[in-house]
């Protein structure tokens, strides 16, 4: 039998097996007692719609209005998926249940290709061990000194933008159009390298490392508008034993090739870094990232250390998760302040007044001053609420369970439910977007960007790593780098607002699109890929 025929045969065999297994299992995990939108396809459910390029919210906004914060959607092969944005339900899954709602196998299969066996991928005991080792590198005490590095990177970016404006400003225009998604990731990569790895990536200067930014920018191109066969193949991972599901994976997709290229490049860079930074060091009790990795690599007790593959995976993970995420959120912050000139001016005045009060005219702002800027922090928090760069998280119950709800829902028979019973294996689609836009929690104007909602400091609920938002997720698997991200955003926002005035270029409307990490795309021009073109003008007396 030729190889091609064998592959076709294996695919068909796998597909047939998958369909059979899925039909049986999907029947067992029924959520039919819940209400939910009708499935548009018996085989694909709503998953094809979630995978085609769409503005975040365009599919689910109506569902939240109609069915509330817990309802049933359709997955591939007729599987029922619990879509959840209820605060208590999310609290139960992410905070209280610790490792009892692991990440689903199909998602781990994809993230394993992206990162290797690092923190984002591994579960249970292995995750606990890795996280315990790495936590000290992201503590408040360890993070605060990075403010200086962030300020230096933000100032380098400001100088580059100033040169762009001077060189390209057209007559009659206030400044020049700058596509922030071409710049902010490079700045954030430099900030990450210098702070966590004590290494100069030189991404802003365009040295060889900017290749990483180029790879990342296009990383999810083939993850959008995924064809139906691939979706079904991916979904089969949820139900089949991994060894059998892997047979379906023999033929590499374009996405697989892109991810492999990224992983090879990032781990290659990580390898160089580990060799140059950790040899013979790391035993002195320091808690910086590289010292921790070094100790973990050289420790003689396996259950207290890390294998070389794990260590390289942590670096690939942090290189990716630690810069693109913050850069994407920063792009949305500048978009929103450009859309809201009054808020931008309040922000500038706040920074100016802190400079006057402290007598610090030119030096980088201190962390305590940044933390004390109420409006600056409201702008960051509101943007994190309004533009969560990860709008969905997926989990799977590993025991039969009952999920409590804050907001009762009406079931299919008209009865009111205050909890949802689920069986082992039930897939949960946690809608971060839905929780962050919940009108009961955030007010009737929850679908507007309005930093002043936080003025009275009322806490709607206690959830997540920061600001009662789910944007950094929460619990044992919540974002390890949230303090790092907040500090970096505080520094970069203050530095750039002191130097520039942002506005929206004529005719430009930007939308947050799924899939991707908060990908901004121009309305009606999605084919042009991610972009965030903003008019950037020099501020009088800035820089
Ligand atoms: C605005 C910026 C950021 C946002 C919105 C964000 C968001 C998130 C979210 C939602 C998760 C959970 C993912 C999941 O459960 O699948 C996560 C995990 C993670 N993040 Fe962040 N992140 C940001 C910045 C950072 C930074 C700066 C770093 C590192 C320097 C970082 C490192 C990580 C790591 C290592 C994990 C995996 C944690 C674990 O599973 O234990 N993130 N992040």
PDB file of N, CA and C and ligand atoms in Angstrom, residues 94 99 103 107 111 118-122 127 131 134-135 138 192 196 314 317-330 384 387-395 432 470-486 488-489 517, ligand 1:
ATOM      1  N   UNK A  94     -12.537  28.222  38.449  1.00  0.00           N
ATOM      2  CA  UNK A  94     -11.142  28.687  38.380  1.00  0.00           C
ATOM      3  C   UNK A  94     -10.475  28.789  39.751  1.00  0.00           C
ATOM      4  N   UNK A  99      -7.351  22.045  40.502  1.00  0.00           N
ATOM      5  CA  UNK A  99      -7.040  21.283  39.282  1.00  0.00           C
ATOM      6  C   UNK A  99      -8.187  20.374  38.837  1.00  0.00           C
ATOM      7  N   UNK A 103      -7.469  21.809  31.592  1.00  0.00           N
ATOM      8  CA  UNK A 103      -7.656  22.258  30.206  1.00  0.00           C
ATOM      9  C   UNK A 103      -7.948  21.042  29.342  1.00  0.00           C
ATOM     10  N   UNK A 107      -7.074  21.220  23.305  1.00  0.00           N
ATOM     11  CA  UNK A 107      -6.406  22.518  23.422  1.00  0.00           C
ATOM     12  C   UNK A 107      -4.958  22.300  23.854  1.00  0.00           C
ATOM     13  N   UNK A 111      -1.476  23.722  22.278  1.00  0.00           N
ATOM     14  CA  UNK A 111      -0.510  24.561  23.004  1.00  0.00           C
ATOM     15  C   UNK A 111       0.821  23.825  23.210  1.00  0.00           C
ATOM     16  N   UNK A 118       5.637  23.285  29.064  1.00  0.00           N
ATOM     17  CA  UNK A 118       5.813  24.362  30.053  1.00  0.00           C
ATOM     18  C   UNK A 118       4.521  24.643  30.798  1.00  0.00           C
ATOM     19  N   UNK A 119       4.547  25.737  31.542  1.00  0.00           N
ATOM     20  CA  UNK A 119       3.468  26.076  32.470  1.00  0.00           C
ATOM     21  C   UNK A 119       2.065  26.114  31.841  1.00  0.00           C
ATOM     22  N   UNK A 120       1.959  26.629  30.622  1.00  0.00           N
ATOM     23  CA  UNK A 120       0.638  26.768  30.001  1.00  0.00           C
ATOM     24  C   UNK A 120       0.026  25.404  29.685  1.00  0.00           C
ATOM     25  N   UNK A 121       0.900  24.404  29.467  1.00  0.00           N
ATOM     26  CA  UNK A 121       0.421  23.125  28.942  1.00  0.00           C
ATOM     27  C   UNK A 121       0.209  22.071  30.023  1.00  0.00           C
ATOM     28  N   UNK A 122       1.182  21.934  30.915  1.00  0.00           N
ATOM     29  CA  UNK A 122       1.129  20.805  31.855  1.00  0.00           C
ATOM     30  C   UNK A 122       0.011  21.013  32.881  1.00  0.00           C
ATOM     31  N   UNK A 127       2.178  20.781  36.998  1.00  0.00           N
ATOM     32  CA  UNK A 127       1.947  22.221  36.980  1.00  0.00           C
ATOM     33  C   UNK A 127       2.256  22.825  38.342  1.00  0.00           C
ATOM     34  N   UNK A 131       4.944  25.698  38.789  1.00  0.00           N
ATOM     35  CA  UNK A 131       4.447  27.017  39.213  1.00  0.00           C
ATOM     36  C   UNK A 131       5.105  27.455  40.523  1.00  0.00           C
ATOM     37  N   UNK A 134       8.469  28.771  39.803  1.00  0.00           N
ATOM     38  CA  UNK A 134       8.556  30.033  39.061  1.00  0.00           C
ATOM     39  C   UNK A 134       7.904  31.227  39.766  1.00  0.00           C
ATOM     40  N   UNK A 135       6.940  30.977  40.658  1.00  0.00           N
ATOM     41  CA  UNK A 135       6.206  32.075  41.303  1.00  0.00           C
ATOM     42  C   UNK A 135       7.099  33.197  41.840  1.00  0.00           C
ATOM     43  N   UNK A 138       7.993  36.255  39.828  1.00  0.00           N
ATOM     44  CA  UNK A 138       6.951  37.199  39.403  1.00  0.00           C
ATOM     45  C   UNK A 138       6.294  37.897  40.600  1.00  0.00           C
ATOM     46  N   UNK A 192      10.942  42.713  28.000  1.00  0.00           N
ATOM     47  CA  UNK A 192      10.944  41.371  28.595  1.00  0.00           C
ATOM     48  C   UNK A 192      12.375  40.821  28.681  1.00  0.00           C
ATOM     49  N   UNK A 196      13.629  40.174  32.446  1.00  0.00           N
ATOM     50  CA  UNK A 196      13.635  38.789  32.934  1.00  0.00           C
ATOM     51  C   UNK A 196      14.905  38.025  32.585  1.00  0.00           C
ATOM     52  N   UNK A 314       9.539  26.827  29.384  1.00  0.00           N
ATOM     53  CA  UNK A 314       9.141  28.000  30.191  1.00  0.00           C
ATOM     54  C   UNK A 314       9.586  29.274  29.488  1.00  0.00           C
ATOM     55  N   UNK A 317       7.470  29.949  26.477  1.00  0.00           N
ATOM     56  CA  UNK A 317       6.158  30.399  26.958  1.00  0.00           C
ATOM     57  C   UNK A 317       6.211  31.852  27.387  1.00  0.00           C
ATOM     58  N   UNK A 318       7.226  32.170  28.186  1.00  0.00           N
ATOM     59  CA  UNK A 318       7.293  33.528  28.722  1.00  0.00           C
ATOM     60  C   UNK A 318       7.632  34.537  27.620  1.00  0.00           C
ATOM     61  N   UNK A 319       8.473  34.115  26.661  1.00  0.00           N
ATOM     62  CA  UNK A 319       8.785  35.031  25.552  1.00  0.00           C
ATOM     63  C   UNK A 319       7.476  35.398  24.833  1.00  0.00           C
ATOM     64  N   UNK A 320       6.638  34.394  24.608  1.00  0.00           N
ATOM     65  CA  UNK A 320       5.381  34.655  23.889  1.00  0.00           C
ATOM     66  C   UNK A 320       4.362  35.361  24.788  1.00  0.00           C
ATOM     67  N   UNK A 321       4.057  34.694  25.943  1.00  0.00           N
ATOM     68  CA  UNK A 321       2.978  35.207  26.803  1.00  0.00           C
ATOM     69  C   UNK A 321       3.356  36.531  27.445  1.00  0.00           C
ATOM     70  N   UNK A 322       4.665  36.805  27.533  1.00  0.00           N
ATOM     71  CA  UNK A 322       5.087  37.989  28.266  1.00  0.00           C
ATOM     72  C   UNK A 322       5.236  39.235  27.425  1.00  0.00           C
ATOM     73  N   UNK A 323       5.075  39.141  26.108  1.00  0.00           N
ATOM     74  CA  UNK A 323       5.202  40.415  25.376  1.00  0.00           C
ATOM     75  C   UNK A 323       4.032  40.711  24.448  1.00  0.00           C
ATOM     76  N   UNK A 324       3.575  39.693  23.712  1.00  0.00           N
ATOM     77  CA  UNK A 324       2.493  39.935  22.754  1.00  0.00           C
ATOM     78  C   UNK A 324       1.205  40.353  23.480  1.00  0.00           C
ATOM     79  N   UNK A 325       0.969  39.727  24.631  1.00  0.00           N
ATOM     80  CA  UNK A 325      -0.222  40.004  25.434  1.00  0.00           C
ATOM     81  C   UNK A 325      -0.273  41.466  25.894  1.00  0.00           C
ATOM     82  N   UNK A 326       0.829  41.904  26.493  1.00  0.00           N
ATOM     83  CA  UNK A 326       0.882  43.273  27.021  1.00  0.00           C
ATOM     84  C   UNK A 326       0.850  44.269  25.865  1.00  0.00           C
ATOM     85  N   UNK A 327       1.589  43.938  24.791  1.00  0.00           N
ATOM     86  CA  UNK A 327       1.626  44.850  23.647  1.00  0.00           C
ATOM     87  C   UNK A 327       0.232  44.998  23.035  1.00  0.00           C
ATOM     88  N   UNK A 328      -0.495  43.891  22.934  1.00  0.00           N
ATOM     89  CA  UNK A 328      -1.833  43.947  22.343  1.00  0.00           C
ATOM     90  C   UNK A 328      -2.761  44.799  23.221  1.00  0.00           C
ATOM     91  N   UNK A 329      -2.683  44.604  24.540  1.00  0.00           N
ATOM     92  CA  UNK A 329      -3.536  45.409  25.433  1.00  0.00           C
ATOM     93  C   UNK A 329      -3.147  46.883  25.343  1.00  0.00           C
ATOM     94  N   UNK A 330      -1.833  47.157  25.255  1.00  0.00           N
ATOM     95  CA  UNK A 330      -1.405  48.561  25.128  1.00  0.00           C
ATOM     96  C   UNK A 330      -1.961  49.189  23.850  1.00  0.00           C
ATOM     97  N   UNK A 384      -8.622  46.619  30.092  1.00  0.00           N
ATOM     98  CA  UNK A 384      -8.537  45.166  30.324  1.00  0.00           C
ATOM     99  C   UNK A 384      -9.933  44.554  30.367  1.00  0.00           C
ATOM    100  N   UNK A 387     -11.440  45.008  26.530  1.00  0.00           N
ATOM    101  CA  UNK A 387     -10.738  44.266  25.456  1.00  0.00           C
ATOM    102  C   UNK A 387      -9.924  43.126  26.061  1.00  0.00           C
ATOM    103  N   UNK A 388     -10.568  42.104  26.620  1.00  0.00           N
ATOM    104  CA  UNK A 388      -9.763  40.985  27.118  1.00  0.00           C
ATOM    105  C   UNK A 388      -9.127  40.279  25.928  1.00  0.00           C
ATOM    106  N   UNK A 389      -7.798  40.217  25.920  1.00  0.00           N
ATOM    107  CA  UNK A 389      -7.142  39.669  24.721  1.00  0.00           C
ATOM    108  C   UNK A 389      -7.359  38.162  24.593  1.00  0.00           C
ATOM    109  N   UNK A 390      -7.714  37.517  25.731  1.00  0.00           N
ATOM    110  CA  UNK A 390      -8.136  36.106  25.660  1.00  0.00           C
ATOM    111  C   UNK A 390      -9.628  36.104  26.034  1.00  0.00           C
ATOM    112  N   UNK A 391     -10.528  36.145  25.057  1.00  0.00           N
ATOM    113  CA  UNK A 391     -11.953  36.273  25.407  1.00  0.00           C
ATOM    114  C   UNK A 391     -12.600  34.984  25.883  1.00  0.00           C
ATOM    115  N   UNK A 392     -11.947  33.853  25.619  1.00  0.00           N
ATOM    116  CA  UNK A 392     -12.537  32.551  25.992  1.00  0.00           C
ATOM    117  C   UNK A 392     -11.482  31.662  26.630  1.00  0.00           C
ATOM    118  N   UNK A 393     -11.903  30.918  27.660  1.00  0.00           N
ATOM    119  CA  UNK A 393     -11.035  29.874  28.218  1.00  0.00           C
ATOM    120  C   UNK A 393     -11.851  28.591  28.272  1.00  0.00           C
ATOM    121  N   UNK A 394     -11.192  27.471  28.033  1.00  0.00           N
ATOM    122  CA  UNK A 394     -11.919  26.194  28.013  1.00  0.00           C
ATOM    123  C   UNK A 394     -11.421  25.282  29.125  1.00  0.00           C
ATOM    124  N   UNK A 395     -12.359  24.605  29.759  1.00  0.00           N
ATOM    125  CA  UNK A 395     -12.027  23.664  30.813  1.00  0.00           C
ATOM    126  C   UNK A 395     -12.925  22.440  30.679  1.00  0.00           C
ATOM    127  N   UNK A 432     -14.815  34.937  29.137  1.00  0.00           N
ATOM    128  CA  UNK A 432     -14.202  36.075  29.845  1.00  0.00           C
ATOM    129  C   UNK A 432     -14.864  37.348  29.326  1.00  0.00           C
ATOM    130  N   UNK A 470     -11.637  38.955  34.746  1.00  0.00           N
ATOM    131  CA  UNK A 470     -11.151  37.603  34.400  1.00  0.00           C
ATOM    132  C   UNK A 470     -10.103  37.657  33.283  1.00  0.00           C
ATOM    133  N   UNK A 471      -9.669  38.873  32.939  1.00  0.00           N
ATOM    134  CA  UNK A 471      -8.766  39.035  31.796  1.00  0.00           C
ATOM    135  C   UNK A 471      -7.438  38.315  31.988  1.00  0.00           C
ATOM    136  N   UNK A 472      -6.982  38.218  33.244  1.00  0.00           N
ATOM    137  CA  UNK A 472      -5.763  37.454  33.532  1.00  0.00           C
ATOM    138  C   UNK A 472      -6.131  36.056  34.031  1.00  0.00           C
ATOM    139  N   UNK A 473      -7.371  35.626  33.828  1.00  0.00           N
ATOM    140  CA  UNK A 473      -7.879  34.380  34.377  1.00  0.00           C
ATOM    141  C   UNK A 473      -7.773  34.415  35.910  1.00  0.00           C
ATOM    142  N   UNK A 474      -7.788  33.248  36.569  1.00  0.00           N
ATOM    143  CA  UNK A 474      -7.760  33.273  38.034  1.00  0.00           C
ATOM    144  C   UNK A 474      -7.395  31.916  38.600  1.00  0.00           C
ATOM    145  N   UNK A 475      -7.151  31.872  39.906  1.00  0.00           N
ATOM    146  CA  UNK A 475      -6.862  30.604  40.576  1.00  0.00           C
ATOM    147  C   UNK A 475      -5.466  30.081  40.294  1.00  0.00           C
ATOM    148  N   UNK A 476      -5.327  28.753  40.450  1.00  0.00           N
ATOM    149  CA  UNK A 476      -3.988  28.154  40.364  1.00  0.00           C
ATOM    150  C   UNK A 476      -3.341  28.312  38.977  1.00  0.00           C
ATOM    151  N   UNK A 477      -4.171  28.553  37.947  1.00  0.00           N
ATOM    152  CA  UNK A 477      -3.620  28.702  36.611  1.00  0.00           C
ATOM    153  C   UNK A 477      -3.761  30.113  36.089  1.00  0.00           C
ATOM    154  N   UNK A 478      -4.045  31.050  36.999  1.00  0.00           N
ATOM    155  CA  UNK A 478      -4.168  32.442  36.561  1.00  0.00           C
ATOM    156  C   UNK A 478      -2.822  32.950  36.060  1.00  0.00           C
ATOM    157  N   UNK A 479      -2.850  34.067  35.350  1.00  0.00           N
ATOM    158  CA  UNK A 479      -1.633  34.610  34.736  1.00  0.00           C
ATOM    159  C   UNK A 479      -0.555  34.877  35.785  1.00  0.00           C
ATOM    160  N   UNK A 480       0.614  34.289  35.565  1.00  0.00           N
ATOM    161  CA  UNK A 480       1.716  34.468  36.521  1.00  0.00           C
ATOM    162  C   UNK A 480       2.336  35.859  36.348  1.00  0.00           C
ATOM    163  N   UNK A 481       2.141  36.449  35.159  1.00  0.00           N
ATOM    164  CA  UNK A 481       2.839  37.707  34.856  1.00  0.00           C
ATOM    165  C   UNK A 481       1.974  38.953  34.987  1.00  0.00           C
ATOM    166  N   UNK A 482       0.843  38.866  35.736  1.00  0.00           N
ATOM    167  CA  UNK A 482      -0.067  40.012  35.741  1.00  0.00           C
ATOM    168  C   UNK A 482       0.567  41.264  36.349  1.00  0.00           C
ATOM    169  N   UNK A 483       1.377  41.122  37.379  1.00  0.00           N
ATOM    170  CA  UNK A 483       1.998  42.312  37.997  1.00  0.00           C
ATOM    171  C   UNK A 483       2.980  42.949  37.006  1.00  0.00           C
ATOM    172  N   UNK A 484       3.704  42.078  36.338  1.00  0.00           N
ATOM    173  CA  UNK A 484       4.667  42.513  35.327  1.00  0.00           C
ATOM    174  C   UNK A 484       3.930  43.330  34.250  1.00  0.00           C
ATOM    175  N   UNK A 485       2.800  42.774  33.793  1.00  0.00           N
ATOM    176  CA  UNK A 485       2.035  43.421  32.709  1.00  0.00           C
ATOM    177  C   UNK A 485       1.472  44.766  33.169  1.00  0.00           C
ATOM    178  N   UNK A 486       0.917  44.807  34.385  1.00  0.00           N
ATOM    179  CA  UNK A 486       0.310  46.051  34.864  1.00  0.00           C
ATOM    180  C   UNK A 486       1.378  47.133  34.981  1.00  0.00           C
ATOM    181  N   UNK A 488       4.253  47.339  33.456  1.00  0.00           N
ATOM    182  CA  UNK A 488       4.732  47.750  32.129  1.00  0.00           C
ATOM    183  C   UNK A 488       3.715  48.687  31.464  1.00  0.00           C
ATOM    184  N   UNK A 489       2.438  48.369  31.605  1.00  0.00           N
ATOM    185  CA  UNK A 489       1.427  49.223  30.973  1.00  0.00           C
ATOM    186  C   UNK A 489       1.386  50.597  31.634  1.00  0.00           C
ATOM    187  N   UNK A 517      -4.802  36.881  19.612  1.00  0.00           N
ATOM    188  CA  UNK A 517      -4.641  37.499  20.929  1.00  0.00           C
ATOM    189  C   UNK A 517      -5.094  38.949  20.868  1.00  0.00           C
TER     190      UNK A 517
HETATM  191  C1  LIG B   1      -2.049  42.238  29.494  1.00  0.00           C
HETATM  192  C2  LIG B   1      -1.217  41.214  29.558  1.00  0.00           C
HETATM  193  C3  LIG B   1      -1.592  39.798  29.840  1.00  0.00           C
HETATM  194  C4  LIG B   1      -2.798  39.172  29.780  1.00  0.00           C
HETATM  195  C5  LIG B   1      -4.147  39.784  29.442  1.00  0.00           C
HETATM  196  C6  LIG B   1      -2.591  37.784  30.139  1.00  0.00           C
HETATM  197  C7  LIG B   1      -3.591  36.826  30.212  1.00  0.00           C
HETATM  198  C8  LIG B   1      -3.394  35.519  30.616  1.00  0.00           C
HETATM  199  C9  LIG B   1      -4.429  34.528  30.715  1.00  0.00           C
HETATM  200  C10 LIG B   1      -5.900  34.746  30.383  1.00  0.00           C
HETATM  201  C11 LIG B   1      -3.853  33.376  31.137  1.00  0.00           C
HETATM  202  C12 LIG B   1      -4.552  32.037  31.377  1.00  0.00           C
HETATM  203  C13 LIG B   1      -4.449  31.195  30.128  1.00  0.00           C
HETATM  204  C14 LIG B   1      -5.111  29.848  30.257  1.00  0.00           C
HETATM  205  O1  LIG B   1      -5.600  29.461  31.300  1.00  0.00           O
HETATM  206  O2  LIG B   1      -5.109  29.146  29.236  1.00  0.00           O
HETATM  207  C15 LIG B   1      -2.446  33.633  31.294  1.00  0.00           C
HETATM  208  C16 LIG B   1      -1.530  32.692  31.688  1.00  0.00           C
HETATM  209  C17 LIG B   1      -0.170  32.919  31.702  1.00  0.00           C
HETATM  210  N1  LIG B   1       0.479  34.112  31.493  1.00  0.00           N
HETATM  211 FE1  LIG B   1      -0.397  35.885  31.086  1.00  0.00          FE
HETATM  212  N2  LIG B   1      -1.266  37.596  30.396  1.00  0.00           N
HETATM  213  C18 LIG B   1      -0.617  38.802  30.242  1.00  0.00           C
HETATM  214  C19 LIG B   1       0.731  39.054  30.448  1.00  0.00           C
HETATM  215  C20 LIG B   1       1.660  38.123  30.824  1.00  0.00           C
HETATM  216  C21 LIG B   1       3.044  38.405  31.091  1.00  0.00           C
HETATM  217  C22 LIG B   1       3.671  39.797  31.042  1.00  0.00           C
HETATM  218  C23 LIG B   1       3.644  37.203  31.367  1.00  0.00           C
HETATM  219  C24 LIG B   1       5.081  36.908  31.708  1.00  0.00           C
HETATM  220  C25 LIG B   1       6.033  37.796  31.790  1.00  0.00           C
HETATM  221  C26 LIG B   1       2.625  36.177  31.290  1.00  0.00           C
HETATM  222  C27 LIG B   1       2.838  34.836  31.469  1.00  0.00           C
HETATM  223  C28 LIG B   1       1.827  33.902  31.590  1.00  0.00           C
HETATM  224  C29 LIG B   1       2.069  32.490  31.882  1.00  0.00           C
HETATM  225  C30 LIG B   1       3.425  31.820  32.056  1.00  0.00           C
HETATM  226  C31 LIG B   1       0.810  31.884  31.960  1.00  0.00           C
HETATM  227  C32 LIG B   1       0.510  30.414  32.290  1.00  0.00           C
HETATM  228  C33 LIG B   1       0.209  30.341  33.774  1.00  0.00           C
HETATM  229  C34 LIG B   1      -0.140  28.962  34.290  1.00  0.00           C
HETATM  230  O3  LIG B   1      -0.791  28.182  33.575  1.00  0.00           O
HETATM  231  O4  LIG B   1       0.241  28.677  35.419  1.00  0.00           O
HETATM  232  N3  LIG B   1       1.428  36.772  30.973  1.00  0.00           N
HETATM  233  N4  LIG B   1      -2.182  34.947  30.983  1.00  0.00           N
END
